[in-house]
Amino acid sequence: MDYQKILEDIYQEILPYSKVGAQADYIPALAKVDPDQYGISLKTVMGESYSFMKADKRFSIQSIAKVFAVAMGLSMKGESLWKLVGKEPSGTAFNSLVQLEIEKGKPRNPFINAGAIVVADMLMSELDDPEGEFIRFIRSLCGSDTIDYNMEVAVSERSKGYLNAAIANLLKYHGSISNDIEDVLMFYFKMCSVEMSCEELAQAFLAFTNSTPFEYAGYKMTSSQIKRLNAVMQTCGFYDEAGEFSYLVGLPGKSGVGGGIVAVHPLRYSVAVWSPRLNSKGNSVMGMKALELLTTYTQESIF
Ligand code: GLN
């Protein structure tokens, strides 16, 4: 399969979408990012690597960080993680409060903000140095020790983070988080502020592409846990657009409002794409199109 040519052809085909959508501006620091950027990187389990355009430029991974948090959570707590947070699609926006009130503080899944805030709280309760451990795990998955938090982005998100603060308060009211609300929010915003390139994200997600059990920075996942992480990405990774992504692309994946999307073709490849302009659901317009064309041209998906 000539993945390099496919990545280059895809770019030509998605160019008409290059001005559609806008970057996230509810996080003031992200409003400053040049929206007209694009990169893609695909890495196979056989060790081949293909990149195009700005594949080595780091950007804010935002909600993609939630996957690393769930991987650590599954590694530490196993199935009991699901007592804290569900694993059903929400069908609602990533920052919605509606279900959380009706369902008395148990988030539907760990990829909506409420669920990720609960997972962040759990990591804080279990670990002496959650911030250090979180970044060590990501660095270990990528084999890069320069990946880091961007404090300007985290502080900027906190300055306007009224909705996430409301979610955290509702969770606290229902006893779903144990630590101080302000501390949990700041850890959550820091996790989202991590910066990685498409190449680094594709490398990190290779661990979830293979079904081989792994250990990175002391965190172990079994084949079964890797399968389950992919299952939750498939059903919940794109919030109220999870069905659409599954329909168009046919791979488990996760998006972030920084414009990144990572997807996994189990036992074949991981692919990360980045373009900051988002659709109304908070998912990258060019990123979604690129992955749709990737599985169309390669005629490979999980279905
Ligand atoms: N930090 C962002 C938020 O909480 C993450 C959302 C996202 O990437 N979908 O709003």
CSV table of C-alpha atoms and ligand atoms in Angstrom, one decimal:
chain,number,residue,atom,x,y,z
A,1,MET,CA,0.0,0.0,0.0
A,2,ASP,CA,1.5,3.4,-1.1
A,3,TYR,CA,0.4,5.3,2.0
A,4,GLN,CA,2.7,8.3,1.2
A,5,LYS,CA,1.0,8.9,-2.2
A,6,ILE,CA,-2.4,8.4,-0.6
A,7,LEU,CA,-1.6,11.0,2.1
A,8,GLU,CA,-0.5,13.5,-0.6
A,9,ASP,CA,-3.6,12.8,-2.9
A,10,ILE,CA,-5.9,13.2,0.1
A,11,TYR,CA,-4.5,16.7,0.8
A,12,GLN,CA,-5.3,17.8,-2.8
A,13,GLU,CA,-8.8,16.6,-2.4
A,14,ILE,CA,-9.6,18.3,0.9
A,15,LEU,CA,-8.2,21.7,-0.1
A,16,PRO,CA,-11.7,23.0,-0.9
A,17,TYR,CA,-12.5,22.6,2.8
A,18,SER,CA,-9.4,24.6,3.9
A,19,LYS,CA,-11.4,27.7,4.9
A,20,VAL,CA,-14.5,25.8,6.4
A,21,GLY,CA,-15.0,26.2,10.1
A,22,ALA,CA,-13.0,28.1,12.7
A,23,GLN,CA,-10.5,27.3,15.5
A,24,ALA,CA,-11.7,27.0,19.1
A,25,ASP,CA,-11.7,30.5,20.5
A,26,TYR,CA,-13.4,29.8,23.9
A,27,ILE,CA,-9.9,29.0,25.1
A,28,PRO,CA,-8.3,32.5,24.5
A,29,ALA,CA,-4.7,31.1,23.9
A,30,LEU,CA,-6.0,28.8,21.1
A,31,ALA,CA,-7.7,31.8,19.3
A,32,LYS,CA,-4.2,33.0,18.5
A,33,VAL,CA,-3.3,29.8,16.6
A,34,ASP,CA,-3.0,30.2,12.8
A,35,PRO,CA,-6.1,28.2,11.6
A,36,ASP,CA,-4.6,27.5,8.1
A,37,GLN,CA,-2.3,24.7,9.1
A,38,TYR,CA,-2.4,21.0,8.3
A,39,GLY,CA,-0.4,18.0,9.0
A,40,ILE,CA,-0.8,14.2,8.9
A,41,SER,CA,1.3,11.2,10.1
A,42,LEU,CA,0.7,7.5,9.7
A,43,LYS,CA,2.8,4.8,11.4
A,44,THR,CA,2.3,1.1,10.8
A,45,VAL,CA,2.9,-1.6,13.3
A,46,MET,CA,5.6,-2.9,11.0
A,47,GLY,CA,7.6,0.3,11.7
A,48,GLU,CA,7.0,2.3,8.5
A,49,SER,CA,6.3,6.0,8.9
A,50,TYR,CA,4.6,8.4,6.5
A,51,SER,CA,4.1,12.1,7.0
A,52,PHE,CA,2.9,15.1,5.0
A,53,MET,CA,2.9,18.8,5.6
A,54,LYS,CA,3.3,20.0,9.2
A,55,ALA,CA,3.4,16.6,10.7
A,56,ASP,CA,6.2,17.6,13.2
A,57,LYS,CA,4.6,20.8,14.4
A,58,ARG,CA,3.3,20.5,18.0
A,59,PHE,CA,-0.2,21.7,18.8
A,60,SER,CA,-2.6,21.5,21.8
A,61,ILE,CA,-3.9,18.0,22.0
A,62,GLN,CA,-6.9,19.0,24.2
A,63,SER,CA,-9.4,16.1,24.5
A,64,ILE,CA,-7.0,13.6,23.0
A,65,ALA,CA,-5.3,13.7,26.4
A,66,LYS,CA,-8.4,11.9,27.8
A,67,VAL,CA,-7.3,8.7,26.1
A,68,PHE,CA,-4.0,8.7,27.9
A,69,ALA,CA,-5.8,9.4,31.2
A,70,VAL,CA,-8.2,6.4,30.6
A,71,ALA,CA,-5.3,4.2,29.7
A,72,MET,CA,-3.6,5.0,33.0
A,73,GLY,CA,-6.9,4.6,34.8
A,74,LEU,CA,-7.5,1.1,33.3
A,75,SER,CA,-4.0,0.2,34.1
A,76,MET,CA,-4.4,1.1,37.7
A,77,LYS,CA,-8.0,0.3,38.5
A,78,GLY,CA,-9.0,-2.3,35.9
A,79,GLU,CA,-12.7,-2.8,35.5
A,80,SER,CA,-13.5,-0.9,38.6
A,81,LEU,CA,-12.8,2.3,36.6
A,82,TRP,CA,-16.3,1.9,35.2
A,83,LYS,CA,-17.9,2.3,38.7
A,84,LEU,CA,-16.8,6.0,38.5
A,85,VAL,CA,-17.7,6.7,34.9
A,86,GLY,CA,-19.9,4.9,32.3
A,87,LYS,CA,-19.0,3.6,28.8
A,88,GLU,CA,-22.1,4.6,26.8
A,89,PRO,CA,-22.2,7.2,24.1
A,90,SER,CA,-23.7,10.5,25.4
A,91,GLY,CA,-25.1,11.8,22.1
A,92,THR,CA,-24.5,15.3,23.7
A,93,ALA,CA,-21.9,17.9,23.3
A,94,PHE,CA,-18.5,17.3,25.0
A,95,ASN,CA,-19.2,20.0,27.6
A,96,SER,CA,-22.9,19.4,28.2
A,97,LEU,CA,-24.4,19.4,31.7
A,98,VAL,CA,-27.8,18.0,30.9
A,99,GLN,CA,-27.3,14.3,31.4
A,100,LEU,CA,-25.0,14.8,34.3
A,101,GLU,CA,-27.9,16.4,36.3
A,102,ILE,CA,-30.4,13.8,35.2
A,103,GLU,CA,-28.0,10.9,35.9
A,104,LYS,CA,-27.0,12.2,39.3
A,105,GLY,CA,-23.4,12.9,38.7
A,106,LYS,CA,-22.2,9.8,37.0
A,107,PRO,CA,-20.8,10.8,33.6
A,108,ARG,CA,-21.8,8.7,30.6
A,109,ASN,CA,-18.2,8.1,29.4
A,110,PRO,CA,-14.7,9.2,30.1
A,111,PHE,CA,-14.3,11.2,26.8
A,112,ILE,CA,-16.9,13.9,27.6
A,113,ASN,CA,-15.5,16.6,29.9
A,114,ALA,CA,-17.5,15.4,32.9
A,115,GLY,CA,-16.0,11.9,32.6
A,116,ALA,CA,-12.5,13.2,32.0
A,117,ILE,CA,-12.7,15.4,35.1
A,118,VAL,CA,-13.8,12.3,37.2
A,119,VAL,CA,-10.8,10.4,35.7
A,120,ALA,CA,-8.5,13.3,36.5
A,121,ASP,CA,-9.8,13.3,40.1
A,122,MET,CA,-9.2,9.6,40.4
A,123,LEU,CA,-5.6,10.0,39.1
A,124,MET,CA,-5.0,12.7,41.7
A,125,SER,CA,-6.3,10.4,44.5
A,126,GLU,CA,-4.2,7.4,43.4
A,127,LEU,CA,-0.9,9.1,42.6
A,128,ASP,CA,1.5,11.2,44.6
A,129,ASP,CA,2.6,13.1,41.6
A,130,PRO,CA,-0.3,12.9,39.0
A,131,GLU,CA,1.1,15.7,36.8
A,132,GLY,CA,4.5,14.2,36.7
A,133,GLU,CA,3.2,10.7,36.1
A,134,PHE,CA,0.8,11.8,33.3
A,135,ILE,CA,3.5,13.5,31.3
A,136,ARG,CA,6.0,10.6,32.0
A,137,PHE,CA,3.5,8.1,30.6
A,138,ILE,CA,3.0,10.2,27.4
A,139,ARG,CA,6.8,10.7,27.0
A,140,SER,CA,7.4,7.0,27.4
A,141,LEU,CA,4.7,6.1,24.8
A,142,CYS,CA,6.4,8.5,22.3
A,143,GLY,CA,10.0,7.9,23.3
A,144,SER,CA,10.4,11.7,23.5
A,145,ASP,CA,11.3,13.6,26.7
A,146,THR,CA,10.5,17.1,25.5
A,147,ILE,CA,6.7,16.7,25.4
A,148,ASP,CA,5.2,19.0,28.0
A,149,TYR,CA,2.3,21.0,29.3
A,150,ASN,CA,1.7,24.5,28.0
A,151,MET,CA,0.8,26.5,31.1
A,152,GLU,CA,-0.3,29.6,29.1
A,153,VAL,CA,-3.0,27.4,27.4
A,154,ALA,CA,-4.0,25.8,30.7
A,155,VAL,CA,-4.2,29.1,32.6
A,156,SER,CA,-6.0,30.7,29.7
A,157,GLU,CA,-8.6,27.9,29.6
A,158,ARG,CA,-9.1,28.3,33.4
A,159,SER,CA,-9.7,32.1,33.0
A,160,LYS,CA,-12.8,31.4,30.9
A,161,GLY,CA,-13.6,27.8,32.1
A,162,TYR,CA,-17.0,28.6,33.5
A,163,LEU,CA,-18.8,25.6,32.0
A,164,ASN,CA,-16.1,23.1,33.1
A,165,ALA,CA,-16.3,24.7,36.6
A,166,ALA,CA,-20.0,24.2,36.6
A,167,ILE,CA,-19.5,20.5,35.6
A,168,ALA,CA,-16.9,20.1,38.4
A,169,ASN,CA,-19.3,21.7,40.9
A,170,LEU,CA,-22.1,19.3,39.9
A,171,LEU,CA,-19.8,16.4,40.2
A,172,LYS,CA,-18.6,17.5,43.6
A,173,TYR,CA,-22.2,18.0,44.8
A,174,HIS,CA,-22.9,14.4,43.8
A,175,GLY,CA,-19.8,13.1,45.5
A,176,SER,CA,-18.2,12.0,42.2
A,177,ILE,CA,-14.9,13.8,42.8
A,178,SER,CA,-13.0,13.8,46.1
A,179,ASN,CA,-10.3,16.4,45.6
A,180,ASP,CA,-10.6,20.2,45.7
A,181,ILE,CA,-12.6,21.5,42.7
A,182,GLU,CA,-10.0,24.1,41.8
A,183,ASP,CA,-7.1,21.5,41.9
A,184,VAL,CA,-9.0,19.0,39.8
A,185,LEU,CA,-9.9,21.6,37.2
A,186,MET,CA,-6.3,22.8,37.0
A,187,PHE,CA,-5.0,19.3,36.5
A,188,TYR,CA,-7.7,18.6,33.8
A,189,PHE,CA,-6.8,21.8,32.0
A,190,LYS,CA,-3.1,21.0,32.2
A,191,MET,CA,-3.7,17.5,30.7
A,192,CYS,CA,-5.6,19.2,27.8
A,193,SER,CA,-2.8,21.7,27.3
A,194,VAL,CA,-0.1,19.1,26.5
A,195,GLU,CA,1.4,19.8,23.1
A,196,MET,CA,2.4,17.0,20.6
A,197,SER,CA,2.9,16.7,16.9
A,198,CYS,CA,1.0,14.4,14.5
A,199,GLU,CA,4.2,12.2,14.4
A,200,GLU,CA,4.3,12.0,18.2
A,201,LEU,CA,0.6,11.2,18.5
A,202,ALA,CA,0.8,8.5,15.8
A,203,GLN,CA,3.8,7.0,17.7
A,204,ALA,CA,2.0,7.2,21.1
A,205,PHE,CA,-1.1,5.5,19.7
A,206,LEU,CA,0.8,2.6,18.1
A,207,ALA,CA,0.7,1.1,21.6
A,208,PHE,CA,-3.1,1.0,21.3
A,209,THR,CA,-2.9,-0.3,17.7
A,210,ASN,CA,-1.1,-3.5,18.6
A,211,SER,CA,-3.1,-5.9,20.8
A,212,THR,CA,0.2,-6.9,22.5
A,213,PRO,CA,0.2,-6.2,26.3
A,214,PHE,CA,2.5,-3.3,27.1
A,215,GLU,CA,4.2,-1.5,29.9
A,216,TYR,CA,5.2,2.2,29.6
A,217,ALA,CA,6.5,4.2,32.6
A,218,GLY,CA,5.2,1.4,34.9
A,219,TYR,CA,1.7,1.4,33.4
A,220,LYS,CA,0.6,-1.9,32.0
A,221,MET,CA,-2.3,-2.7,29.7
A,222,THR,CA,-3.5,-6.1,28.8
A,223,SER,CA,-4.7,-7.0,25.3
A,224,SER,CA,-8.3,-7.0,26.7
A,225,GLN,CA,-7.8,-3.5,28.1
A,226,ILE,CA,-6.4,-2.3,24.8
A,227,LYS,CA,-9.5,-3.7,23.0
A,228,ARG,CA,-11.8,-2.0,25.5
A,229,LEU,CA,-10.1,1.3,25.2
A,230,ASN,CA,-10.5,1.1,21.4
A,231,ALA,CA,-14.2,0.1,21.9
A,232,VAL,CA,-14.9,3.2,24.0
A,233,MET,CA,-13.0,5.4,21.4
A,234,GLN,CA,-15.2,3.9,18.7
A,235,THR,CA,-18.5,4.6,20.5
A,236,CYS,CA,-17.6,7.8,22.4
A,237,GLY,CA,-14.5,9.4,20.9
A,238,PHE,CA,-16.4,12.1,19.0
A,239,TYR,CA,-19.2,13.0,21.4
A,240,ASP,CA,-22.4,13.7,19.4
A,241,GLU,CA,-20.5,13.0,16.2
A,242,ALA,CA,-19.3,9.5,17.2
A,243,GLY,CA,-21.9,7.9,14.9
A,244,GLU,CA,-20.9,10.1,12.0
A,245,PHE,CA,-17.2,9.5,12.4
A,246,SER,CA,-17.8,5.7,12.7
A,247,TYR,CA,-20.0,5.9,9.5
A,248,LEU,CA,-17.5,8.0,7.5
A,249,VAL,CA,-14.2,6.7,8.7
A,250,GLY,CA,-14.8,3.3,10.3
A,251,LEU,CA,-12.0,3.4,12.8
A,252,PRO,CA,-11.8,4.0,16.6
A,253,GLY,CA,-10.4,7.5,17.2
A,254,LYS,CA,-10.4,10.6,19.4
A,255,SER,CA,-10.5,14.3,18.6
A,256,GLY,CA,-9.5,17.5,20.4
A,257,VAL,CA,-10.5,21.1,20.0
A,258,GLY,CA,-6.9,21.9,19.1
A,259,GLY,CA,-7.8,20.4,15.8
A,260,GLY,CA,-6.1,17.1,16.2
A,261,ILE,CA,-7.7,13.7,15.5
A,262,VAL,CA,-6.0,10.3,16.1
A,263,ALA,CA,-7.4,7.1,14.8
A,264,VAL,CA,-6.3,3.5,15.1
A,265,HIS,CA,-6.6,0.7,12.6
A,266,PRO,CA,-6.1,-2.3,14.9
A,267,LEU,CA,-3.1,-4.4,14.0
A,268,ARG,CA,-2.3,-2.1,11.0
A,269,TYR,CA,-1.6,1.5,11.7
A,270,SER,CA,-2.2,4.6,13.8
A,271,VAL,CA,-2.8,7.9,12.1
A,272,ALA,CA,-2.9,11.5,13.5
A,273,VAL,CA,-4.1,14.5,11.5
A,274,TRP,CA,-4.2,18.1,12.6
A,275,SER,CA,-6.0,21.2,11.2
A,276,PRO,CA,-7.4,23.8,13.6
A,277,ARG,CA,-10.6,24.7,11.9
A,278,LEU,CA,-13.5,22.9,13.6
A,279,ASN,CA,-17.0,22.0,12.8
A,280,SER,CA,-20.0,22.8,15.1
A,281,LYS,CA,-19.3,19.6,17.1
A,282,GLY,CA,-15.7,20.7,17.9
A,283,ASN,CA,-14.0,18.2,15.5
A,284,SER,CA,-11.5,19.2,12.8
A,285,VAL,CA,-13.1,19.7,9.4
A,286,MET,CA,-10.1,18.8,7.3
A,287,GLY,CA,-9.1,16.1,9.8
A,288,MET,CA,-12.5,14.3,9.5
A,289,LYS,CA,-12.4,14.6,5.7
A,290,ALA,CA,-8.8,13.3,5.5
A,291,LEU,CA,-9.5,10.2,7.5
A,292,GLU,CA,-12.7,9.5,5.6
A,293,LEU,CA,-10.7,9.6,2.3
A,294,LEU,CA,-7.9,7.5,3.9
A,295,THR,CA,-10.2,4.5,4.6
A,296,THR,CA,-12.0,5.0,1.3
A,297,TYR,CA,-8.8,5.0,-0.8
A,298,THR,CA,-7.1,2.2,1.2
A,299,GLN,CA,-10.4,0.2,1.3
A,300,GLU,CA,-9.3,-0.7,4.9
A,301,SER,CA,-11.3,-0.1,8.0
A,302,ILE,CA,-12.5,-2.2,10.8
A,303,PHE,CA,-15.8,-2.9,9.0
B,1,GLN,N1,-10.1,21.5,27.3
B,1,GLN,C1,-11.2,21.4,26.4
B,1,GLN,C2,-12.5,21.6,27.2
B,1,GLN,O1,-12.6,21.2,28.3
B,1,GLN,C3,-11.3,20.0,25.8
B,1,GLN,C4,-12.5,19.8,24.9
B,1,GLN,C5,-12.2,19.1,23.6
B,1,GLN,O2,-11.0,19.0,23.1
B,1,GLN,N2,-13.2,18.6,23.0
B,1,GLN,O3,-13.4,22.3,26.7
